[in-house]
CSV table of C-alpha atoms in Angstrom, one decimal:
chain,number,residue,atom,x,y,z
A,1,UNK,CA,23.6,-3.9,-0.3
A,2,UNK,CA,21.2,-6.7,0.2
A,3,UNK,CA,18.2,-6.6,-2.3
A,4,UNK,CA,15.6,-8.9,-1.3
A,5,UNK,CA,14.8,-8.7,2.4
A,6,UNK,CA,13.3,-6.0,4.6
A,7,UNK,CA,13.4,-3.6,1.9
A,8,UNK,CA,9.7,-3.2,0.8
A,9,UNK,CA,7.9,-0.1,1.9
A,10,UNK,CA,4.3,-1.6,0.9
A,11,UNK,CA,1.4,0.3,-0.5
A,12,UNK,CA,-0.7,2.4,1.8
A,13,UNK,CA,-3.7,4.7,2.2
A,14,UNK,CA,-6.6,2.8,3.6
A,15,UNK,CA,-8.3,-0.6,3.7
A,16,UNK,CA,-10.3,-2.1,1.0
A,17,UNK,CA,-13.8,-1.2,2.1
A,18,UNK,CA,-14.9,2.4,2.1
A,19,UNK,CA,-16.6,2.2,5.5
A,20,UNK,CA,-15.1,2.6,8.9
A,21,UNK,CA,-16.2,3.6,12.5
A,22,UNK,CA,-17.4,2.9,16.0
A,23,UNK,CA,-19.8,4.2,18.7
A,24,UNK,CA,-19.1,7.9,19.7
A,25,UNK,CA,-20.6,10.6,21.9
A,26,UNK,CA,-21.2,14.0,20.9
A,27,UNK,CA,-24.2,16.6,20.5
A,28,UNK,CA,-27.4,15.0,19.8
A,29,UNK,CA,-27.8,12.3,22.5
A,30,UNK,CA,-26.4,8.7,23.3
A,31,UNK,CA,-26.2,5.7,21.4
A,32,UNK,CA,-26.0,3.1,24.1
A,33,UNK,CA,-28.4,0.3,25.1
A,34,UNK,CA,-32.0,1.8,25.4
A,35,UNK,CA,-31.5,4.6,23.1
A,36,UNK,CA,-33.9,4.6,20.2
A,37,UNK,CA,-32.1,7.4,18.1
A,38,UNK,CA,-28.7,7.3,16.9
A,39,UNK,CA,-26.1,9.6,18.2
A,40,UNK,CA,-25.4,12.7,15.9
A,41,UNK,CA,-22.0,14.2,16.1
A,42,UNK,CA,-20.8,17.4,14.3
A,43,UNK,CA,-17.3,18.0,13.0
A,44,UNK,CA,-15.4,20.0,10.5
A,45,UNK,CA,-14.3,17.2,8.7
A,46,UNK,CA,-15.3,13.4,8.5
A,47,UNK,CA,-12.2,11.2,7.3
A,48,UNK,CA,-12.9,8.0,5.9
A,49,UNK,CA,-10.3,5.3,6.2
A,50,UNK,CA,-7.8,5.1,9.0
A,51,UNK,CA,-4.9,3.8,6.9
A,52,UNK,CA,-1.7,5.8,6.6
A,53,UNK,CA,-3.3,8.8,4.8
A,54,UNK,CA,-6.3,8.8,7.0
A,55,UNK,CA,-4.5,8.4,10.2
A,56,UNK,CA,-2.0,11.1,9.3
A,57,UNK,CA,-4.5,13.5,7.9
A,58,UNK,CA,-6.7,13.3,11.3
A,59,UNK,CA,-3.6,14.2,13.4
A,60,UNK,CA,-2.4,17.1,11.0
A,61,UNK,CA,-6.1,18.6,10.9
A,62,UNK,CA,-6.9,18.4,14.6
A,63,UNK,CA,-3.6,19.3,15.9
A,64,UNK,CA,-2.0,21.7,13.4
A,65,UNK,CA,-5.0,23.3,11.6
A,66,UNK,CA,-7.4,23.4,14.7
A,67,UNK,CA,-10.1,21.6,12.7
A,68,UNK,CA,-12.5,19.3,14.2
A,69,UNK,CA,-12.6,15.9,13.0
A,70,UNK,CA,-13.9,12.4,13.2
A,71,UNK,CA,-12.0,9.5,11.7
A,72,UNK,CA,-14.2,6.4,10.4
A,73,UNK,CA,-12.4,3.0,10.0
A,74,UNK,CA,-13.7,-0.3,9.4
A,75,UNK,CA,-11.2,-2.2,11.3
A,76,UNK,CA,-10.6,-2.6,14.9
A,77,UNK,CA,-7.4,-0.7,14.7
A,78,UNK,CA,-5.7,2.2,12.6
A,79,UNK,CA,-2.9,1.7,10.3
A,80,UNK,CA,-4.1,0.0,7.1
A,81,UNK,CA,-1.5,-2.1,5.4
A,82,UNK,CA,0.9,-2.2,8.4
A,83,UNK,CA,-0.3,-5.6,9.5
A,84,UNK,CA,1.8,-6.3,12.5
A,85,UNK,CA,1.7,-9.8,14.1
A,86,UNK,CA,2.8,-10.3,17.7
A,87,UNK,CA,3.9,-13.7,19.0
A,88,UNK,CA,1.6,-14.3,22.1
A,89,UNK,CA,4.3,-16.6,23.7
A,90,UNK,CA,7.3,-14.1,23.3
A,91,UNK,CA,5.8,-10.8,22.6
A,92,UNK,CA,7.9,-10.3,19.6
A,93,UNK,CA,6.5,-8.5,16.6
A,94,UNK,CA,6.7,-9.2,13.0
A,95,UNK,CA,5.6,-6.8,10.3
A,96,UNK,CA,3.9,-8.6,7.2
A,97,UNK,CA,2.9,-5.3,5.5
A,98,UNK,CA,4.5,-2.1,5.7
A,99,UNK,CA,8.4,-2.8,6.4
A,100,UNK,CA,9.8,0.7,6.8
A,101,UNK,CA,9.6,4.5,6.1
A,102,UNK,CA,11.8,6.5,3.9
A,103,UNK,CA,13.5,9.5,5.5
A,104,UNK,CA,12.5,11.9,2.8
A,105,UNK,CA,14.5,15.1,3.2
A,106,UNK,CA,12.4,18.0,4.2
A,107,UNK,CA,9.3,15.8,4.8
A,108,UNK,CA,9.2,16.0,8.4
A,109,UNK,CA,8.6,12.2,8.7
A,110,UNK,CA,10.9,11.7,11.6
A,111,UNK,CA,9.5,14.6,13.4
A,112,UNK,CA,6.0,12.9,13.0
A,113,UNK,CA,7.4,10.0,14.6
A,114,UNK,CA,9.0,11.8,17.5
A,115,UNK,CA,5.7,14.0,17.9
A,116,UNK,CA,4.0,10.7,18.6
A,117,UNK,CA,6.3,9.4,21.1
A,118,UNK,CA,7.8,6.6,18.7
A,119,UNK,CA,11.5,6.2,18.9
A,120,UNK,CA,13.2,5.2,15.8
A,121,UNK,CA,16.3,3.7,14.3
A,122,UNK,CA,17.8,2.9,11.1
A,123,UNK,CA,16.4,0.2,9.1
A,124,UNK,CA,19.0,-2.7,9.1
A,125,UNK,CA,18.2,-5.2,6.6
A,126,UNK,CA,18.6,-8.9,7.4
A,127,UNK,CA,20.9,-11.0,5.2
A,128,UNK,CA,19.3,-14.4,4.2
A,129,UNK,CA,20.2,-17.2,2.0
A,130,UNK,CA,18.6,-16.6,-1.3
A,131,UNK,CA,16.9,-19.7,-2.8
A,132,UNK,CA,15.3,-19.4,-6.2
A,133,UNK,CA,12.7,-21.7,-6.9
A,134,UNK,CA,10.0,-21.9,-9.7
A,135,UNK,CA,6.7,-22.2,-7.6
A,136,UNK,CA,4.8,-23.7,-10.8
A,137,UNK,CA,7.1,-26.8,-10.5
A,138,UNK,CA,8.7,-26.6,-7.0
A,139,UNK,CA,11.7,-27.2,-8.5
A,140,UNK,CA,15.0,-25.1,-7.5
A,141,UNK,CA,16.7,-23.4,-10.4
A,142,UNK,CA,20.0,-25.1,-10.8
A,143,UNK,CA,21.3,-22.6,-13.6
A,144,UNK,CA,20.2,-19.3,-12.4
A,145,UNK,CA,22.7,-16.4,-11.9
A,146,UNK,CA,21.1,-13.3,-9.9
A,147,UNK,CA,22.7,-10.1,-11.3
A,148,UNK,CA,25.8,-9.0,-9.8
A,149,UNK,CA,25.7,-6.0,-7.6
A,150,UNK,CA,27.7,-3.8,-9.5
A,151,UNK,CA,25.3,-4.4,-12.6
A,152,UNK,CA,22.2,-3.9,-10.4
A,153,UNK,CA,23.5,-0.6,-9.0
A,154,UNK,CA,24.3,0.7,-12.3
A,155,UNK,CA,20.8,-0.3,-13.4
A,156,UNK,CA,19.4,1.5,-10.6
A,157,UNK,CA,21.2,4.6,-11.1
A,158,UNK,CA,20.1,4.7,-14.8
A,159,UNK,CA,16.6,4.2,-13.5
A,160,UNK,CA,16.9,7.1,-11.3
A,161,UNK,CA,18.3,9.4,-13.9
A,162,UNK,CA,15.5,8.5,-16.2
A,163,UNK,CA,12.7,8.8,-13.8
A,164,UNK,CA,13.7,12.0,-12.4
A,165,UNK,CA,12.7,13.8,-15.4
A,166,UNK,CA,9.2,13.1,-14.7
A,167,UNK,CA,9.1,14.1,-11.0
A,168,UNK,CA,7.5,17.5,-11.6
A,169,UNK,CA,4.4,16.0,-13.0
A,170,UNK,CA,4.0,12.7,-11.2
A,171,UNK,CA,4.9,13.9,-7.5
A,172,UNK,CA,3.7,14.6,-5.0
A,173,UNK,CA,0.3,14.2,-6.8
A,174,UNK,CA,-1.4,14.8,-10.1
A,175,UNK,CA,-1.6,18.7,-9.6
A,176,UNK,CA,0.5,19.5,-12.5
A,177,UNK,CA,0.0,16.5,-14.5
A,178,UNK,CA,0.1,17.7,-18.4
A,179,UNK,CA,-2.7,17.5,-20.9
A,180,UNK,CA,-3.0,14.2,-22.8
A,181,UNK,CA,-1.3,15.7,-25.9
A,182,UNK,CA,1.8,16.7,-23.5
A,183,UNK,CA,2.2,13.3,-21.8
A,184,UNK,CA,5.6,12.2,-22.3
A,185,UNK,CA,5.7,9.0,-24.5
A,186,UNK,CA,7.9,7.0,-22.1
A,187,UNK,CA,5.2,6.9,-19.6
A,188,UNK,CA,3.0,5.0,-22.1
A,189,UNK,CA,5.5,2.4,-22.6
A,190,UNK,CA,4.9,-1.1,-21.0
A,191,UNK,CA,7.5,-1.3,-18.4
A,192,UNK,CA,9.4,-4.1,-20.1
A,193,UNK,CA,9.8,-1.8,-22.9
A,194,UNK,CA,11.0,1.0,-20.6
A,195,UNK,CA,13.6,-1.6,-19.1
A,196,UNK,CA,15.0,-2.2,-22.6
A,197,UNK,CA,15.1,1.4,-23.7
A,198,UNK,CA,17.2,2.2,-20.5
A,199,UNK,CA,19.0,-0.8,-20.2
A,200,UNK,CA,17.6,-1.7,-16.7
A,201,UNK,CA,17.5,-5.4,-17.0
A,202,UNK,CA,20.2,-6.2,-14.2
A,203,UNK,CA,17.6,-4.2,-11.9
A,204,UNK,CA,14.4,-5.9,-12.4
A,205,UNK,CA,14.9,-8.9,-9.9
A,206,UNK,CA,15.7,-6.3,-7.2
A,207,UNK,CA,12.9,-4.0,-8.2
A,208,UNK,CA,10.3,-6.9,-8.0
A,209,UNK,CA,11.5,-8.0,-4.7
A,210,UNK,CA,11.1,-4.5,-3.3
A,211,UNK,CA,7.8,-3.0,-4.4
A,212,UNK,CA,7.2,-4.6,-7.7
A,213,UNK,CA,5.0,-7.3,-6.2
A,214,UNK,CA,2.2,-4.8,-5.4
A,215,UNK,CA,1.4,-4.9,-9.2
A,216,UNK,CA,-0.1,-8.1,-10.6
A,217,UNK,CA,1.6,-7.3,-14.2
A,218,UNK,CA,4.8,-5.3,-13.3
A,219,UNK,CA,6.5,-5.7,-16.6
A,220,UNK,CA,3.2,-5.3,-18.8
A,221,UNK,CA,1.8,-2.5,-17.0
A,222,UNK,CA,2.4,1.2,-18.1
A,223,UNK,CA,5.4,2.9,-16.8
A,224,UNK,CA,3.5,5.8,-15.5
A,225,UNK,CA,1.8,3.4,-13.2
A,226,UNK,CA,5.1,1.5,-12.3
A,227,UNK,CA,6.5,4.8,-11.0
A,228,UNK,CA,3.7,5.1,-8.5
A,229,UNK,CA,4.8,2.1,-6.8
A,230,UNK,CA,8.7,2.1,-7.3
A,231,UNK,CA,9.7,5.7,-7.4
A,232,UNK,CA,12.8,7.6,-7.4
A,233,UNK,CA,13.1,7.7,-3.6
A,234,UNK,CA,12.9,3.8,-3.1
A,235,UNK,CA,15.5,3.3,-5.8
A,236,UNK,CA,17.7,6.0,-3.9
A,237,UNK,CA,17.2,4.1,-0.6
A,238,UNK,CA,18.4,0.9,-2.3
A,239,UNK,CA,21.4,2.9,-3.6
A,240,UNK,CA,22.2,4.3,-0.2
A,241,UNK,CA,21.7,7.8,-1.1
A,242,UNK,CA,18.6,8.2,1.0
A,243,UNK,CA,17.8,6.3,4.1
A,244,UNK,CA,14.9,4.4,5.8
A,245,UNK,CA,13.9,3.7,9.4
A,246,UNK,CA,11.9,1.6,11.6
A,247,UNK,CA,10.6,1.9,15.2
A,248,UNK,CA,13.1,0.8,17.9
A,249,UNK,CA,10.4,-1.5,19.0
A,250,UNK,CA,10.4,-3.2,15.6
A,251,UNK,CA,6.5,-2.9,15.7
A,252,UNK,CA,5.5,-0.7,12.9
A,253,UNK,CA,1.8,-0.7,14.5
A,254,UNK,CA,3.2,1.4,17.3
A,255,UNK,CA,2.8,4.6,15.3
A,256,UNK,CA,-0.9,4.1,14.6
A,257,UNK,CA,-1.6,2.8,18.1
A,258,UNK,CA,-0.4,6.0,19.2
A,259,UNK,CA,-2.3,8.0,16.8
A,260,UNK,CA,-5.4,6.3,18.2
A,261,UNK,CA,-4.4,7.2,21.8
A,262,UNK,CA,-3.8,10.8,20.8
A,263,UNK,CA,-7.1,11.3,18.8
A,264,UNK,CA,-9.2,9.5,21.7
A,265,UNK,CA,-12.6,7.6,21.2
A,266,UNK,CA,-14.6,10.6,20.8
A,267,UNK,CA,-12.8,11.6,17.1
A,268,UNK,CA,-12.1,7.9,16.2
A,269,UNK,CA,-14.8,5.5,15.2
A,270,UNK,CA,-13.5,1.8,14.9
A,271,UNK,CA,-15.4,-1.0,13.5
A,272,UNK,CA,-17.8,0.7,11.4
A,273,UNK,CA,-19.0,1.3,8.0
A,274,UNK,CA,-20.8,4.0,6.1
A,275,UNK,CA,-24.2,3.3,5.4
A,276,UNK,CA,-25.3,6.3,3.5
A,277,UNK,CA,-24.0,9.8,2.5
A,278,UNK,CA,-25.5,12.9,1.5
A,279,UNK,CA,-23.3,15.5,0.0
A,280,UNK,CA,-24.5,18.9,-0.7
A,281,UNK,CA,-23.3,20.7,-4.1
A,282,UNK,CA,-23.3,23.9,-2.1
A,283,UNK,CA,-20.6,24.8,0.4
A,284,UNK,CA,-23.1,25.5,3.1
A,285,UNK,CA,-24.9,22.3,2.7
A,286,UNK,CA,-22.0,20.3,3.9
A,287,UNK,CA,-22.5,16.4,4.2
A,288,UNK,CA,-24.3,13.9,6.3
A,289,UNK,CA,-23.5,10.4,6.8
A,290,UNK,CA,-25.0,7.3,8.6
A,291,UNK,CA,-22.3,5.1,10.0
A,292,UNK,CA,-23.0,1.7,11.4
A,293,UNK,CA,-20.9,-0.2,14.0
A,294,UNK,CA,-20.2,-3.9,12.8
A,295,UNK,CA,-20.1,-5.2,16.4
A,296,UNK,CA,-23.1,-3.4,17.9
A,297,UNK,CA,-25.3,-2.7,15.1
A,298,UNK,CA,-25.7,0.8,16.3
A,299,UNK,CA,-25.7,3.8,14.0
A,300,UNK,CA,-24.0,7.3,14.4
A,301,UNK,CA,-25.1,10.2,12.3
A,302,UNK,CA,-22.3,12.4,11.4
A,303,UNK,CA,-23.0,16.2,10.1
A,304,UNK,CA,-19.6,17.8,8.7
A,305,UNK,CA,-18.7,20.3,6.5
A,306,UNK,CA,-16.4,18.3,4.3
A,307,UNK,CA,-15.3,14.6,3.5
A,308,UNK,CA,-11.8,13.6,3.2
A,309,UNK,CA,-11.8,10.1,1.4
A,310,UNK,CA,-8.8,8.0,1.9
A,311,UNK,CA,-9.3,4.4,0.7
A,312,UNK,CA,-9.2,3.1,-3.0
A,313,UNK,CA,-12.3,5.0,-4.8
A,314,UNK,CA,-13.7,1.4,-6.0
A,315,UNK,CA,-17.3,1.0,-7.0
A,316,UNK,CA,-17.9,-1.0,-3.7
A,317,UNK,CA,-16.1,1.5,-1.6
A,318,UNK,CA,-18.1,4.5,-3.3
A,319,UNK,CA,-21.3,3.0,-3.3
A,320,UNK,CA,-22.6,4.7,-0.2
A,321,UNK,CA,-21.7,8.1,-1.3
A,322,UNK,CA,-24.4,9.2,-3.5
A,323,UNK,CA,-22.1,9.7,-6.7
A,324,UNK,CA,-23.3,11.6,-9.7
A,325,UNK,CA,-22.9,10.1,-13.3
A,326,UNK,CA,-19.7,11.9,-14.0
A,327,UNK,CA,-18.2,10.9,-10.6
A,328,UNK,CA,-19.2,7.3,-11.0
A,329,UNK,CA,-17.6,7.3,-14.7
A,330,UNK,CA,-14.4,8.7,-13.6
A,331,UNK,CA,-13.7,6.5,-10.6
A,332,UNK,CA,-14.7,3.4,-12.3
A,333,UNK,CA,-12.1,4.0,-14.9
A,334,UNK,CA,-9.6,2.6,-12.3
A,335,UNK,CA,-8.6,-1.1,-12.4
A,336,UNK,CA,-6.7,-2.6,-9.5
A,337,UNK,CA,-4.4,-5.4,-8.5
A,338,UNK,CA,-5.2,-7.2,-5.2
A,339,UNK,CA,-2.8,-8.8,-2.5
A,340,UNK,CA,-2.6,-10.5,0.6
A,341,UNK,CA,0.1,-10.5,3.3
A,342,UNK,CA,0.7,-13.1,5.9
A,343,UNK,CA,3.0,-14.7,8.5
A,344,UNK,CA,2.9,-18.5,8.4
A,345,UNK,CA,5.0,-21.4,9.8
A,346,UNK,CA,5.7,-25.0,8.6
A,347,UNK,CA,8.5,-27.3,9.8
A,348,UNK,CA,9.6,-28.0,6.0
A,349,UNK,CA,10.6,-24.3,5.4
A,350,UNK,CA,14.3,-23.7,6.0
A,351,UNK,CA,15.3,-21.0,8.7
A,352,UNK,CA,17.5,-18.2,7.7
A,353,UNK,CA,16.5,-18.3,4.0
A,354,UNK,CA,14.3,-16.5,1.6
A,355,UNK,CA,12.7,-18.5,-1.0
A,356,UNK,CA,12.0,-16.6,-4.1
A,357,UNK,CA,9.5,-17.4,-6.7
A,358,UNK,CA,11.6,-17.3,-10.0
A,359,UNK,CA,10.5,-18.7,-13.2
A,360,UNK,CA,12.7,-21.2,-14.9
A,361,UNK,CA,12.7,-19.0,-18.0
A,362,UNK,CA,15.0,-16.5,-15.9
A,363,UNK,CA,17.8,-19.0,-16.5
A,364,UNK,CA,20.8,-18.5,-16.7
A,365,UNK,CA,20.6,-14.7,-16.6
A,366,UNK,CA,17.4,-13.7,-18.3
A,367,UNK,CA,16.6,-11.1,-15.4
A,368,UNK,CA,13.4,-9.7,-16.9
A,369,UNK,CA,11.9,-12.8,-17.0
A,370,UNK,CA,12.5,-13.2,-13.1
A,371,UNK,CA,8.9,-11.7,-12.5
A,372,UNK,CA,6.4,-14.5,-12.1
A,373,UNK,CA,3.1,-14.4,-14.0
A,374,UNK,CA,-0.2,-13.4,-12.2
A,375,UNK,CA,-1.4,-14.7,-9.7
A,376,UNK,CA,1.5,-15.8,-7.6
A,377,UNK,CA,3.1,-16.0,-4.2
A,378,UNK,CA,6.3,-13.9,-4.2
A,379,UNK,CA,8.2,-15.9,-1.5
A,380,UNK,CA,8.7,-17.6,1.8
A,381,UNK,CA,10.7,-15.1,3.7
A,382,UNK,CA,12.1,-16.2,7.2
A,383,UNK,CA,12.1,-13.7,10.0
A,384,UNK,CA,15.5,-14.1,11.5
A,385,UNK,CA,15.7,-15.9,14.7
A,386,UNK,CA,12.2,-17.3,14.5
A,387,UNK,CA,10.2,-20.0,12.8
A,388,UNK,CA,7.9,-17.6,11.0
A,389,UNK,CA,7.8,-16.7,7.3
A,390,UNK,CA,6.4,-13.8,5.5
A,391,UNK,CA,4.2,-14.6,2.4
A,392,UNK,CA,2.7,-12.3,-0.2
A,393,UNK,CA,0.0,-13.2,-2.7
A,394,UNK,CA,-0.8,-11.0,-5.7
A,395,UNK,CA,-3.2,-11.2,-8.5
A,396,UNK,CA,-5.8,-9.2,-10.3
A,397,UNK,CA,-8.7,-7.8,-8.6
A,398,UNK,CA,-10.7,-10.9,-8.5
A,399,UNK,CA,-8.0,-12.7,-6.4
A,400,UNK,CA,-9.8,-13.7,-3.1
A,401,UNK,CA,-8.5,-14.9,0.3
A,402,UNK,CA,-9.1,-18.6,-0.4
A,403,UNK,CA,-7.4,-18.4,-3.9
A,404,UNK,CA,-4.5,-16.6,-2.2
A,405,UNK,CA,-3.9,-19.0,0.4
A,406,UNK,CA,-4.1,-21.8,-2.2
A,407,UNK,CA,-1.4,-20.2,-4.1
A,408,UNK,CA,0.8,-20.3,-1.1
A,409,UNK,CA,0.0,-24.0,0.2
A,410,UNK,CA,0.3,-25.0,-3.4
A,411,UNK,CA,3.7,-23.8,-3.8
A,412,UNK,CA,4.8,-25.2,-0.6
A,413,UNK,CA,3.4,-28.7,-1.6
A,414,UNK,CA,5.2,-28.7,-5.0
A,415,UNK,CA,8.3,-27.8,-3.3
A,416,UNK,CA,7.9,-30.6,-0.7
A,417,UNK,CA,6.9,-33.1,-3.9
A,418,UNK,CA,9.9,-32.0,-5.9
A,419,UNK,CA,12.2,-32.6,-3.0
A,420,UNK,CA,13.3,-29.2,-2.8
A,421,UNK,CA,12.0,-29.2,0.7
A,422,UNK,CA,12.1,-32.1,3.1
A,423,UNK,CA,8.8,-33.9,3.6
A,424,UNK,CA,7.7,-33.4,7.3
A,425,UNK,CA,4.0,-32.5,7.2
A,426,UNK,CA,1.3,-31.9,4.3
A,427,UNK,CA,1.5,-28.4,2.9
A,428,UNK,CA,-1.9,-28.0,4.0
A,429,UNK,CA,-0.6,-28.1,7.7
A,430,UNK,CA,1.0,-24.7,7.2
A,431,UNK,CA,-0.3,-22.4,9.9
A,432,UNK,CA,-1.3,-18.9,9.0
A,433,UNK,CA,-0.8,-17.0,11.9
A,434,UNK,CA,-1.8,-13.7,10.0
A,435,UNK,CA,-3.3,-13.4,6.8
A,436,UNK,CA,-4.6,-10.0,5.9
A,437,UNK,CA,-6.1,-8.6,2.7
A,438,UNK,CA,-4.5,-5.5,1.3
A,439,UNK,CA,-7.7,-5.4,-1.0
A,440,UNK,CA,-7.5,-3.6,-4.2
A,441,UNK,CA,-4.1,-1.9,-4.7
A,442,UNK,CA,-1.9,-0.2,-7.4
A,443,UNK,CA,-4.8,1.8,-9.0
A,444,UNK,CA,-4.2,2.1,-12.7
A,445,UNK,CA,-5.9,3.2,-15.9
A,446,UNK,CA,-5.5,2.4,-19.7
A,447,UNK,CA,-3.5,4.4,-22.1
A,448,UNK,CA,-6.8,5.0,-24.0
A,449,UNK,CA,-8.2,6.6,-20.6
A,450,UNK,CA,-5.1,8.7,-20.1
A,451,UNK,CA,-5.3,10.2,-23.5
A,452,UNK,CA,-8.9,10.8,-23.1
A,453,UNK,CA,-8.0,13.3,-20.2
A,454,UNK,CA,-8.6,10.8,-17.3
A,455,UNK,CA,-6.2,12.3,-14.9
A,456,UNK,CA,-7.7,15.9,-15.6
A,457,UNK,CA,-11.1,14.3,-14.9
A,458,UNK,CA,-9.9,12.7,-11.6
A,459,UNK,CA,-8.5,16.2,-10.4
A,460,UNK,CA,-11.5,17.8,-11.1
A,461,UNK,CA,-13.2,15.8,-8.3
A,462,UNK,CA,-11.1,17.3,-5.7
A,463,UNK,CA,-13.4,19.8,-3.8
A,464,UNK,CA,-16.9,19.5,-5.6
A,465,UNK,CA,-19.7,18.1,-3.3
A,466,UNK,CA,-17.5,19.0,-0.2
A,467,UNK,CA,-15.5,16.0,-0.9
A,468,UNK,CA,-11.7,15.9,-1.1
A,469,UNK,CA,-9.3,12.6,-1.7
A,470,UNK,CA,-6.1,11.5,-0.8
A,471,UNK,CA,-4.5,8.0,-0.5
A,472,UNK,CA,-2.6,5.7,-2.6
A,473,UNK,CA,-4.9,6.2,-5.8
A,474,UNK,CA,-3.9,9.8,-5.8
A,475,UNK,CA,-0.3,9.6,-4.8
A,476,UNK,CA,3.0,7.4,-4.9
A,477,UNK,CA,2.2,4.2,-3.1
A,478,UNK,CA,4.8,4.5,-0.1
A,479,UNK,CA,3.9,5.9,3.2
A,480,UNK,CA,6.2,8.7,3.4
A,481,UNK,CA,5.3,9.8,-0.1
A,482,UNK,CA,1.7,9.6,0.7
A,483,UNK,CA,2.2,11.9,3.7
A,484,UNK,CA,3.9,14.5,1.5
A,485,UNK,CA,1.0,14.3,-0.9
A,486,UNK,CA,-1.5,14.6,1.9
A,487,UNK,CA,0.4,17.7,3.2
A,488,UNK,CA,-0.8,19.2,-0.4
A,489,UNK,CA,-4.2,18.3,-0.1
A,490,UNK,CA,-5.0,19.5,3.5
A,491,UNK,CA,-4.4,23.2,3.0
A,492,UNK,CA,-6.8,23.2,0.0
A,493,UNK,CA,-9.3,21.4,2.0
A,494,UNK,CA,-9.1,23.7,5.0
A,495,UNK,CA,-9.1,26.6,2.8
A,496,UNK,CA,-12.6,25.3,1.5
A,497,UNK,CA,-14.2,25.2,4.9
């Protein structure tokens, strides 16, 4: 089992801004040149966000529940955190974001791909040379020994055993989460203490390399939130007891392109943002949204019975939605990490290798110290048979694109200066072929908030003001798990129509 390449199933569930859309036609007139009035369209449900959760919801609601929908997406494409780069000269695709899908037993995820016309195959992870470098100095670690495979496997097995006891209250969502006085004490442990308690030290480097980099403070954060990013299923994939798959095309964007084709232009509004929203407290009042196309400047009025909101419920994302005092207070309790993913090239970077950011303190075998301090660039990971490398920058919610790029070029420059890499061109000459914000990710709240009933307050927002929620802030941060969670939300939403 190879632990550090092609394993990660990244966080999904919507892009960072709350708005999304494009020009549409429907009852109420046109929105083309010469039309002074905005188009008005009528739907049962307006879905905000075309990432993993929003795109999946649109297909399920329209095709399986016979509910009319319009999907509003800020980007020019659907798919959220997939982030596929296609080499213009060869046509070969490279996925910087989502790497694969877990084939959850009984989830129907494979059938969903088949239904969308996407052929799949088992995910085969690439074996690359592992190079351990402290990115703060640029020097290779001469005395570091990664955990041997047998110890990593044993640690993961212990993690699965420990984590399985919490599945009934953590998955697929918060529906059965206990009141504050009954929350298991293990979930309040900083993850580093959970690691000590269950002897998981040999698993830490592999866990970090898989999905741990979605959290800017993996070791210091509460175990409750850690289990939202690295859950039992991803551990089972690493153990080989569950499987994962990818499209035969090796282009993960494919399924979302097919969803866009299936839904059609009348039910998907791309390149747009929600400008304002009115949400009635009465079921009959429904919701009314004004949506602006960022390319044309034209507006579309959407009249619907319900909203399904899928991006992170940050202050910025929720600003147009006319929140009341209690909604604002509850949703603003969340804090976030931030991340950026990219595809770069630079002649100094070694082919067939993955350069892993590993603090010097991890030597010789201090494995819990193998997680860098925030902010950081996780790695330079070569895509086999190419000159492209995958990079991931992570920090707290103040991390900007400029700072993220600097983390990457600084690490590259330090390795060149230290002689770890050959001096060919300046680090600043690194070419960013793709660099995409995952925005605010890995939502979390404090122990104090949890003991004050935060989860119960969060759940109380499901349904009132004709608004329902899904996405990574409400479920496990893996695409298949998000789809399973969404399948618990949609029947409740439909029943409320």
